[in-house]
PDB file of C-alpha atoms in Angstrom:
ATOM      1  CA  MET Q   1     -92.692 179.226 178.445  1.00 66.00           C
ATOM      2  CA  ASN Q   2     -90.977 180.672 175.368  1.00 79.00           C
ATOM      3  CA  SER Q   3     -92.358 183.530 173.304  1.00 85.00           C
ATOM      4  CA  CYS Q   4     -93.524 181.272 170.439  1.00 91.00           C
ATOM      5  CA  HIS Q   5     -95.472 179.082 172.837  1.00 92.00           C
ATOM      6  CA  GLN Q   6     -97.129 182.145 174.332  1.00 94.00           C
ATOM      7  CA  GLN Q   7     -97.920 183.454 170.846  1.00 95.00           C
ATOM      8  CA  ILE Q   8     -99.660 180.158 170.052  1.00 97.00           C
ATOM      9  CA  LEU Q   9    -101.718 180.255 173.266  1.00 96.00           C
ATOM     10  CA  THR Q  10    -102.714 183.842 172.536  1.00 96.00           C
ATOM     11  CA  ALA Q  11    -103.780 182.902 168.986  1.00 97.00           C
ATOM     12  CA  LEU Q  12    -105.916 180.042 170.321  1.00 97.00           C
ATOM     13  CA  GLU Q  13    -107.618 182.361 172.813  1.00 97.00           C
ATOM     14  CA  ARG Q  14    -108.290 184.860 170.023  1.00 97.00           C
ATOM     15  CA  ILE Q  15    -109.891 182.155 167.882  1.00 98.00           C
ATOM     16  CA  GLU Q  16    -112.146 181.126 170.754  1.00 97.00           C
ATOM     17  CA  HIS Q  17    -113.317 184.722 171.172  1.00 97.00           C
ATOM     18  CA  GLU Q  18    -113.734 185.482 167.456  1.00 97.00           C
ATOM     19  CA  GLU Q  19    -115.470 182.208 166.548  1.00 97.00           C
ATOM     20  CA  HIS Q  20    -117.403 181.671 169.804  1.00 97.00           C
ATOM     21  CA  VAL Q  21    -116.009 178.153 170.202  1.00 97.00           C
ATOM     22  CA  ARG Q  22    -114.220 176.212 172.900  1.00 96.00           C
ATOM     23  CA  ILE Q  23    -110.911 174.625 171.955  1.00 97.00           C
ATOM     24  CA  LEU Q  24    -110.642 171.189 173.540  1.00 97.00           C
ATOM     25  CA  TYR Q  25    -107.200 170.149 172.360  1.00 98.00           C
ATOM     26  CA  ALA Q  26    -104.327 171.787 170.477  1.00 98.00           C
ATOM     27  CA  CYS Q  27    -101.003 170.310 169.439  1.00 98.00           C
ATOM     28  CA  GLU Q  28     -98.060 170.539 167.052  1.00 97.00           C
ATOM     29  CA  SER Q  29     -98.460 168.394 163.949  1.00 96.00           C
ATOM     30  CA  GLY Q  30     -95.588 169.073 161.539  1.00 90.00           C
ATOM     31  CA  SER Q  31     -91.849 168.632 161.412  1.00 92.00           C
ATOM     32  CA  ARG Q  32     -91.428 169.951 164.951  1.00 94.00           C
ATOM     33  CA  ALA Q  33     -93.598 167.124 166.271  1.00 96.00           C
ATOM     34  CA  TRP Q  34     -91.888 164.622 163.988  1.00 95.00           C
ATOM     35  CA  GLY Q  35     -88.501 165.592 165.402  1.00 92.00           C
ATOM     36  CA  PHE Q  36     -86.756 167.084 162.371  1.00 90.00           C
ATOM     37  CA  PRO Q  37     -87.570 170.812 162.242  1.00 88.00           C
ATOM     38  CA  SER Q  38     -85.420 173.243 160.335  1.00 82.00           C
ATOM     39  CA  LYS Q  39     -84.479 176.519 161.971  1.00 78.00           C
ATOM     40  CA  ASP Q  40     -87.163 178.304 159.942  1.00 80.00           C
ATOM     41  CA  SER Q  41     -89.892 175.646 160.216  1.00 86.00           C
ATOM     42  CA  ASP Q  42     -93.430 176.899 160.751  1.00 92.00           C
ATOM     43  CA  TYR Q  43     -95.344 175.985 163.865  1.00 96.00           C
ATOM     44  CA  ASP Q  44     -98.066 173.678 162.509  1.00 97.00           C
ATOM     45  CA  VAL Q  45    -100.742 173.981 165.195  1.00 98.00           C
ATOM     46  CA  ARG Q  46    -103.842 171.807 164.906  1.00 98.00           C
ATOM     47  CA  PHE Q  47    -106.816 171.857 167.236  1.00 98.00           C
ATOM     48  CA  LEU Q  48    -110.219 170.344 167.968  1.00 98.00           C
ATOM     49  CA  TYR Q  49    -113.078 172.627 168.965  1.00 98.00           C
ATOM     50  CA  VAL Q  50    -116.760 172.528 169.820  1.00 97.00           C
ATOM     51  CA  ARG Q  51    -119.483 175.081 169.098  1.00 97.00           C
ATOM     52  CA  PRO Q  52    -122.609 175.806 171.186  1.00 96.00           C
ATOM     53  CA  GLU Q  53    -125.305 173.142 171.011  1.00 94.00           C
ATOM     54  CA  ASP Q  54    -127.700 175.222 168.886  1.00 95.00           C
ATOM     55  CA  TRP Q  55    -125.132 175.372 166.086  1.00 97.00           C
ATOM     56  CA  TYR Q  56    -125.547 171.621 165.553  1.00 97.00           C
ATOM     57  CA  LEU Q  57    -129.371 171.788 165.562  1.00 94.00           C
ATOM     58  CA  SER Q  58    -129.776 172.959 162.002  1.00 94.00           C
ATOM     59  CA  ILE Q  59    -130.946 171.535 158.701  1.00 95.00           C
ATOM     60  CA  PHE Q  60    -128.091 173.294 156.910  1.00 95.00           C
ATOM     61  CA  GLU Q  61    -124.569 172.078 156.304  1.00 92.00           C
ATOM     62  CA  LYS Q  62    -122.083 174.432 157.889  1.00 95.00           C
ATOM     63  CA  ARG Q  63    -118.353 174.921 157.638  1.00 97.00           C
ATOM     64  CA  ASP Q  64    -116.681 172.594 160.132  1.00 98.00           C
ATOM     65  CA  VAL Q  65    -113.093 173.812 159.980  1.00 98.00           C
ATOM     66  CA  ILE Q  66    -111.397 176.976 161.215  1.00 98.00           C
ATOM     67  CA  GLU Q  67    -108.344 178.182 159.313  1.00 97.00           C
ATOM     68  CA  ARG Q  68    -106.110 181.177 159.703  1.00 95.00           C
ATOM     69  CA  PRO Q  69    -103.609 182.533 157.128  1.00 94.00           C
ATOM     70  CA  ILE Q  70     -99.995 181.596 157.843  1.00 92.00           C
ATOM     71  CA  SER Q  71     -98.399 184.486 159.734  1.00 90.00           C
ATOM     72  CA  ASP Q  72     -95.169 184.880 161.726  1.00 86.00           C
ATOM     73  CA  MET Q  73     -94.272 181.194 161.248  1.00 90.00           C
ATOM     74  CA  LEU Q  74     -97.652 180.183 162.690  1.00 95.00           C
ATOM     75  CA  ASP Q  75     -99.808 177.813 160.595  1.00 96.00           C
ATOM     76  CA  ILE Q  76    -102.962 177.173 162.637  1.00 97.00           C
ATOM     77  CA  ASN Q  77    -106.226 175.441 161.836  1.00 97.00           C
ATOM     78  CA  GLY Q  78    -108.691 173.115 163.481  1.00 98.00           C
ATOM     79  CA  TRP Q  79    -111.599 170.733 163.063  1.00 98.00           C
ATOM     80  CA  ASP Q  80    -115.017 170.761 164.666  1.00 98.00           C
ATOM     81  CA  LEU Q  81    -115.428 167.891 167.125  1.00 97.00           C
ATOM     82  CA  ARG Q  82    -118.259 166.266 165.156  1.00 97.00           C
ATOM     83  CA  LYS Q  83    -116.101 166.242 162.017  1.00 97.00           C
ATOM     84  CA  ALA Q  84    -113.159 164.872 164.013  1.00 98.00           C
ATOM     85  CA  LEU Q  85    -115.181 162.026 165.527  1.00 97.00           C
ATOM     86  CA  ASN Q  86    -116.538 161.047 162.121  1.00 96.00           C
ATOM     87  CA  LEU Q  87    -112.981 160.913 160.783  1.00 96.00           C
ATOM     88  CA  PHE Q  88    -111.809 159.065 163.886  1.00 96.00           C
ATOM     89  CA  ARG Q  89    -114.313 156.249 163.258  1.00 94.00           C
ATOM     90  CA  LYS Q  90    -112.722 155.933 159.783  1.00 93.00           C
ATOM     91  CA  SER Q  91    -109.229 155.679 161.300  1.00 95.00           C
ATOM     92  CA  ASN Q  92    -108.055 158.995 159.868  1.00 96.00           C
ATOM     93  CA  PRO Q  93    -104.228 159.049 160.189  1.00 96.00           C
ATOM     94  CA  PRO Q  94    -103.710 162.846 160.469  1.00 96.00           C
ATOM     95  CA  LEU Q  95    -106.164 163.007 163.368  1.00 97.00           C
ATOM     96  CA  LEU Q  96    -104.585 159.975 165.032  1.00 97.00           C
ATOM     97  CA  GLU Q  97    -101.213 161.696 164.723  1.00 97.00           C
ATOM     98  CA  TRP Q  98    -102.562 164.847 166.357  1.00 97.00           C
ATOM     99  CA  LEU Q  99    -103.860 162.838 169.300  1.00 96.00           C
ATOM    100  CA  GLN Q 100    -100.414 161.408 170.026  1.00 95.00           C
ATOM    101  CA  SER Q 101     -98.337 164.496 169.317  1.00 97.00           C
ATOM    102  CA  PRO Q 102     -95.450 164.930 171.773  1.00 96.00           C
ATOM    103  CA  ILE Q 103     -96.070 168.699 171.778  1.00 97.00           C
ATOM    104  CA  VAL Q 104     -99.447 169.598 173.303  1.00 97.00           C
ATOM    105  CA  TYR Q 105    -100.415 173.257 173.687  1.00 97.00           C
ATOM    106  CA  ARG Q 106    -103.844 172.825 175.250  1.00 96.00           C
ATOM    107  CA  GLU Q 107    -105.844 169.912 176.615  1.00 93.00           C
ATOM    108  CA  ASN Q 108    -108.525 171.564 178.699  1.00 83.00           C
ATOM    109  CA  HIS Q 109    -111.001 168.688 178.761  1.00 80.00           C
ATOM    110  CA  ALA Q 110    -110.718 164.921 178.883  1.00 87.00           C
ATOM    111  CA  ILE Q 111    -111.968 164.519 175.326  1.00 90.00           C
ATOM    112  CA  ALA Q 112    -108.596 163.695 173.742  1.00 93.00           C
ATOM    113  CA  GLU Q 113    -107.901 160.980 176.303  1.00 93.00           C
ATOM    114  CA  GLN Q 114    -111.399 159.539 175.876  1.00 94.00           C
ATOM    115  CA  ILE Q 115    -110.926 159.374 172.103  1.00 94.00           C
ATOM    116  CA  ARG Q 116    -107.554 157.710 172.544  1.00 93.00           C
ATOM    117  CA  GLY Q 117    -109.277 155.118 174.711  1.00 92.00           C
ATOM    118  CA  LEU Q 118    -111.426 154.056 171.761  1.00 92.00           C
ATOM    119  CA  SER Q 119    -108.622 153.989 169.196  1.00 91.00           C
ATOM    120  CA  SER Q 120    -107.956 150.258 169.511  1.00 88.00           C
ATOM    121  CA  PHE Q 121    -111.518 149.623 168.263  1.00 90.00           C
ATOM    122  CA  THR Q 122    -111.499 152.064 165.351  1.00 93.00           C
ATOM    123  CA  PHE Q 123    -107.890 151.745 164.160  1.00 95.00           C
ATOM    124  CA  SER Q 124    -107.643 150.191 160.702  1.00 96.00           C
ATOM    125  CA  PRO Q 125    -104.157 148.894 159.817  1.00 96.00           C
ATOM    126  CA  LYS Q 126    -105.267 148.570 156.189  1.00 96.00           C
ATOM    127  CA  SER Q 127    -106.518 152.123 155.626  1.00 96.00           C
ATOM    128  CA  CYS Q 128    -103.618 153.662 157.549  1.00 97.00           C
ATOM    129  CA  MET Q 129    -101.055 151.653 155.627  1.00 97.00           C
ATOM    130  CA  TYR Q 130    -102.626 152.769 152.362  1.00 98.00           C
ATOM    131  CA  HIS Q 131    -102.479 156.379 153.592  1.00 98.00           C
ATOM    132  CA  TYR Q 132     -98.758 156.215 154.366  1.00 98.00           C
ATOM    133  CA  LEU Q 133     -97.963 154.196 151.253  1.00 98.00           C
ATOM    134  CA  HIS Q 134     -99.716 156.786 149.068  1.00 98.00           C
ATOM    135  CA  MET Q 135     -97.767 159.551 150.796  1.00 97.00           C
ATOM    136  CA  ALA Q 136     -94.442 157.777 150.292  1.00 98.00           C
ATOM    137  CA  LYS Q 137     -95.119 156.994 146.626  1.00 98.00           C
ATOM    138  CA  GLY Q 138     -96.229 160.541 145.846  1.00 97.00           C
ATOM    139  CA  ASN Q 139     -93.241 162.213 147.465  1.00 97.00           C
ATOM    140  CA  TYR Q 140     -90.809 159.705 145.993  1.00 97.00           C
ATOM    141  CA  ARG Q 141     -92.185 160.140 142.492  1.00 96.00           C
ATOM    142  CA  GLU Q 142     -92.307 163.934 142.790  1.00 95.00           C
ATOM    143  CA  TYR Q 143     -88.973 164.720 144.435  1.00 95.00           C
ATOM    144  CA  LEU Q 144     -86.512 161.833 144.454  1.00 96.00           C
ATOM    145  CA  GLN Q 145     -86.167 160.749 140.833  1.00 92.00           C
ATOM    146  CA  GLY Q 146     -83.135 161.607 138.720  1.00 91.00           C
ATOM    147  CA  GLU Q 147     -79.465 161.995 139.549  1.00 94.00           C
ATOM    148  CA  ARG Q 148     -79.901 165.154 141.627  1.00 96.00           C
ATOM    149  CA  VAL Q 149     -82.787 165.333 144.087  1.00 96.00           C
ATOM    150  CA  LYS Q 150     -84.216 167.657 146.726  1.00 93.00           C
ATOM    151  CA  ILE Q 151     -82.423 165.998 149.599  1.00 94.00           C
ATOM    152  CA  LYS Q 152     -84.713 167.057 152.472  1.00 92.00           C
ATOM    153  CA  LYS Q 153     -87.579 165.222 150.808  1.00 95.00           C
ATOM    154  CA  TYR Q 154     -86.000 161.944 151.860  1.00 97.00           C
ATOM    155  CA  PHE Q 155     -87.545 162.538 155.293  1.00 96.00           C
ATOM    156  CA  TYR Q 156     -91.008 162.850 153.757  1.00 95.00           C
ATOM    157  CA  VAL Q 157     -90.603 159.492 152.044  1.00 98.00           C
ATOM    158  CA  LEU Q 158     -88.783 157.628 154.798  1.00 98.00           C
ATOM    159  CA  ARG Q 159     -91.227 158.604 157.518  1.00 98.00           C
ATOM    160  CA  PRO Q 160     -94.318 157.087 155.837  1.00 98.00           C
ATOM    161  CA  ILE Q 161     -92.371 153.982 154.755  1.00 98.00           C
ATOM    162  CA  LEU Q 162     -91.209 153.442 158.333  1.00 98.00           C
ATOM    163  CA  ALA Q 163     -94.799 153.998 159.476  1.00 98.00           C
ATOM    164  CA  CYS Q 164     -95.876 151.152 157.169  1.00 98.00           C
ATOM    165  CA  GLU Q 165     -93.261 148.924 158.755  1.00 97.00           C
ATOM    166  CA  TRP Q 166     -94.560 149.761 162.222  1.00 98.00           C
ATOM    167  CA  ILE Q 167     -98.170 149.047 161.223  1.00 98.00           C
ATOM    168  CA  GLU Q 168     -97.241 145.697 159.687  1.00 97.00           C
ATOM    169  CA  LYS Q 169     -95.353 144.626 162.799  1.00 97.00           C
ATOM    170  CA  HIS Q 170     -97.515 146.046 165.599  1.00 96.00           C
ATOM    171  CA  LEU Q 171    -100.974 146.574 164.032  1.00 95.00           C
ATOM    172  CA  THR Q 172    -101.172 149.887 165.896  1.00 95.00           C
ATOM    173  CA  MET Q 173    -100.810 153.539 164.991  1.00 96.00           C
ATOM    174  CA  PRO Q 174     -97.106 154.284 164.490  1.00 97.00           C
ATOM    175  CA  PRO Q 175     -95.308 156.789 166.707  1.00 96.00           C
ATOM    176  CA  ILE Q 176     -95.230 160.308 165.357  1.00 95.00           C
ATOM    177  CA  GLU Q 177     -91.534 160.841 166.197  1.00 96.00           C
ATOM    178  CA  PHE Q 178     -89.137 160.037 163.345  1.00 96.00           C
ATOM    179  CA  ASP Q 179     -86.352 158.846 165.672  1.00 95.00           C
ATOM    180  CA  ARG Q 180     -88.594 156.184 167.188  1.00 96.00           C
ATOM    181  CA  LEU Q 181     -89.587 154.895 163.767  1.00 97.00           C
ATOM    182  CA  VAL Q 182     -85.967 154.674 162.645  1.00 97.00           C
ATOM    183  CA  ASP Q 183     -84.893 152.882 165.831  1.00 96.00           C
ATOM    184  CA  ALA Q 184     -87.730 150.372 165.469  1.00 96.00           C
ATOM    185  CA  ALA Q 185     -87.213 149.508 161.798  1.00 96.00           C
ATOM    186  CA  VAL Q 186     -83.645 150.242 160.676  1.00 96.00           C
ATOM    187  CA  PRO Q 187     -80.958 147.841 161.967  1.00 94.00           C
ATOM    188  CA  ARG Q 188     -78.462 149.359 164.372  1.00 93.00           C
ATOM    189  CA  GLY Q 189     -75.026 149.718 162.841  1.00 94.00           C
ATOM    190  CA  SER Q 190     -76.300 149.464 159.282  1.00 96.00           C
ATOM    191  CA  GLU Q 191     -75.164 151.742 156.467  1.00 96.00           C
ATOM    192  CA  LEU Q 192     -78.741 152.939 156.024  1.00 97.00           C
ATOM    193  CA  LYS Q 193     -79.067 153.992 159.649  1.00 97.00           C
ATOM    194  CA  ALA Q 194     -75.774 155.886 159.498  1.00 97.00           C
ATOM    195  CA  ILE Q 195     -76.863 157.748 156.349  1.00 97.00           C
ATOM    196  CA  ILE Q 196     -80.248 158.656 157.841  1.00 97.00           C
ATOM    197  CA  GLY Q 197     -78.563 159.793 161.050  1.00 95.00           C
ATOM    198  CA  GLU Q 198     -76.196 162.062 159.143  1.00 95.00           C
ATOM    199  CA  LEU Q 199     -79.088 163.628 157.213  1.00 94.00           C
ATOM    200  CA  LEU Q 200     -80.992 164.195 160.434  1.00 92.00           C
ATOM    201  CA  VAL Q 201     -78.058 165.967 162.047  1.00 91.00           C
ATOM    202  CA  ARG Q 202     -77.713 168.233 159.029  1.00 91.00           C
ATOM    203  CA  LYS Q 203     -81.406 169.077 158.936  1.00 89.00           C
ATOM    204  CA  LYS Q 204     -81.598 169.907 162.626  1.00 84.00           C
ATOM    205  CA  ALA Q 205     -78.476 172.050 162.269  1.00 85.00           C
ATOM    206  CA  GLY Q 206     -80.255 174.153 159.666  1.00 79.00           C
ATOM    207  CA  ASP Q 207     -78.364 173.023 156.563  1.00 80.00           C
ATOM    208  CA  GLU Q 208     -80.153 173.960 153.358  1.00 76.00           C
ATOM    209  CA  LEU Q 209     -80.514 170.328 152.181  1.00 83.00           C
ATOM    210  CA  ASP Q 210     -81.450 171.472 148.710  1.00 88.00           C
ATOM    211  CA  TYR Q 211     -80.545 169.692 145.463  1.00 93.00           C
ATOM    212  CA  GLU Q 212     -77.724 167.164 145.815  1.00 95.00           C
ATOM    213  CA  PRO Q 213     -76.791 163.822 144.224  1.00 96.00           C
ATOM    214  CA  ARG Q 214     -79.298 161.100 145.007  1.00 96.00           C
ATOM    215  CA  ILE Q 215     -78.468 158.818 147.926  1.00 97.00           C
ATOM    216  CA  THR Q 216     -78.507 155.391 146.321  1.00 96.00           C
ATOM    217  CA  PRO Q 217     -78.868 153.244 149.493  1.00 97.00           C
ATOM    218  CA  ILE Q 218     -81.983 155.188 150.535  1.00 97.00           C
ATOM    219  CA  ASN Q 219     -83.474 155.043 147.046  1.00 97.00           C
ATOM    220  CA  GLU Q 220     -82.937 151.300 146.874  1.00 97.00           C
ATOM    221  CA  TYR Q 221     -84.476 150.813 150.318  1.00 97.00           C
ATOM    222  CA  VAL Q 222     -87.491 152.970 149.467  1.00 98.00           C
ATOM    223  CA  GLU Q 223     -88.135 151.275 146.120  1.00 97.00           C
ATOM    224  CA  GLU Q 224     -87.954 147.843 147.732  1.00 98.00           C
ATOM    225  CA  LYS Q 225     -90.347 148.826 150.529  1.00 98.00           C
ATOM    226  CA  ILE Q 226     -92.853 150.563 148.254  1.00 98.00           C
ATOM    227  CA  ALA Q 227     -93.040 147.460 146.067  1.00 98.00           C
ATOM    228  CA  TYR Q 228     -93.417 145.257 149.151  1.00 98.00           C
ATOM    229  CA  TYR Q 229     -96.191 147.300 150.770  1.00 98.00           C
ATOM    230  CA  GLU Q 230     -98.065 147.597 147.494  1.00 97.00           C
ATOM    231  CA  ARG Q 231     -98.363 143.811 147.685  1.00 96.00           C
ATOM    232  CA  THR Q 232     -98.974 143.691 151.430  1.00 95.00           C
ATOM    233  CA  ALA Q 233    -101.483 146.488 152.124  1.00 96.00           C
ATOM    234  CA  ALA Q 234    -104.514 144.736 150.617  1.00 94.00           C
ATOM    235  CA  GLY Q 235    -104.166 141.879 153.090  1.00 95.00           C
ATOM    236  CA  MET Q 236    -104.019 144.033 156.219  1.00 95.00           C
ATOM    237  CA  GLN Q 237    -106.785 144.075 158.820  1.00 91.00           C
ATOM    238  CA  THR Q 238    -109.585 146.607 158.855  1.00 91.00           C
ATOM    239  CA  SER Q 239    -111.034 148.124 162.025  1.00 84.00           C
ATOM    240  CA  ASP Q 240    -113.407 146.208 164.300  1.00 74.00           C
ATOM    241  CA  GLY Q 241    -115.853 149.125 164.223  1.00 72.00           C
ATOM    242  CA  GLY Q 242    -119.027 149.085 166.255  1.00 73.00           C
ATOM    243  CA  GLN Q 243    -118.218 152.166 168.342  1.00 86.00           C
ATOM    244  CA  ASP Q 244    -120.804 154.547 166.884  1.00 91.00           C
ATOM    245  CA  GLN Q 245    -122.917 154.717 170.037  1.00 93.00           C
ATOM    246  CA  GLN Q 246    -119.885 155.416 172.215  1.00 94.00           C
ATOM    247  CA  LEU Q 247    -118.824 158.228 169.890  1.00 95.00           C
ATOM    248  CA  ASP Q 248    -122.328 159.702 169.907  1.00 95.00           C
ATOM    249  CA  ASP Q 249    -122.396 159.555 173.708  1.00 95.00           C
ATOM    250  CA  LEU Q 250    -118.950 161.100 173.857  1.00 95.00           C
ATOM    251  CA  PHE Q 251    -119.986 163.983 171.613  1.00 96.00           C
ATOM    252  CA  ARG Q 252    -123.080 164.715 173.709  1.00 95.00           C
ATOM    253  CA  SER Q 253    -121.172 164.532 176.981  1.00 94.00           C
ATOM    254  CA  VAL Q 254    -118.598 167.028 175.717  1.00 94.00           C
ATOM    255  CA  LEU Q 255    -121.318 169.480 174.692  1.00 94.00           C
ATOM    256  CA  GLU Q 256    -122.856 169.173 178.165  1.00 93.00           C
ATOM    257  CA  GLU Q 257    -119.508 169.545 179.916  1.00 92.00           C
ATOM    258  CA  VAL Q 258    -118.364 172.557 177.906  1.00 92.00           C
ATOM    259  CA  TRP Q 259    -121.600 174.521 177.607  1.00 89.00           C
ATOM    260  CA  GLY Q 260    -123.681 173.242 180.526  1.00 82.00           C
ATOM    261  CA  GLU Q 261    -122.225 175.764 182.948  1.00 59.00           C
ATOM    262  CA  ASN Q 262    -123.266 178.619 180.667  1.00 54.00           C
ATOM    263  CA  ARG Q 263    -126.887 177.403 180.720  1.00 53.00           C
ATOM    264  CA  GLU Q 264    -126.882 177.121 184.489  1.00 52.00           C
ATOM    265  CA  ASN Q 265    -125.651 180.693 184.742  1.00 51.00           C
ATOM    266  CA  GLY Q 266    -128.248 181.874 182.256  1.00 51.00           C
ATOM    267  CA  SER Q 267    -125.580 183.115 179.823  1.00 48.00           C
TER     268      SER Q 267
END
């Protein structure tokens, strides 16, 4: 276990103690999970937690996120389980990405696997495609217009476009890893794949990838795909739904599993 990993585990333990919560699941969510970190990339740690049962038995709305200031390359925040399950039933893409992150720091209970087991019922190709399309359009408009562009932003446009391609083809949540998306959607031996591969090598090597001349083949590809998915997204499937009772039961069972032992011990 490297020092950064240990630092993350220590931070999670500190949050549990300070907030009186139990962290059920913690993972990496940013460029490190996507497979194209820079040498100075933050660790984007996201987690799901549960509070004691009495916290939920209140007439008042309470804050359902925990956030910590970015410090020592560590960006860490989490969602309360009830909030997460409500977003899960709406096919929330960031949460779905967390649940399939290739870098997991903690998974102390079976909750993450149980949620994954319901994902085929709640996943909405339509809402997720709109999410990724909006992300691609915003980043493209903001960073990749003009003759000179912020070159590293190509990754933040290509990744959501490739995610749209995956959703259209498979009607499932796309993989979080950038390499897998490229391999699935960009033809082997093509000019586009070679250009993307070269950019990826440079980014992983720690090149600055600041302002450089625009890369015309990528721009053309992105513009074509954005126009296509703007036409296509409205016709995609929505989720089957109907899992509210299972999610309620899951929430209650987690509360019992996590805090039941404390009651039995009288603590």
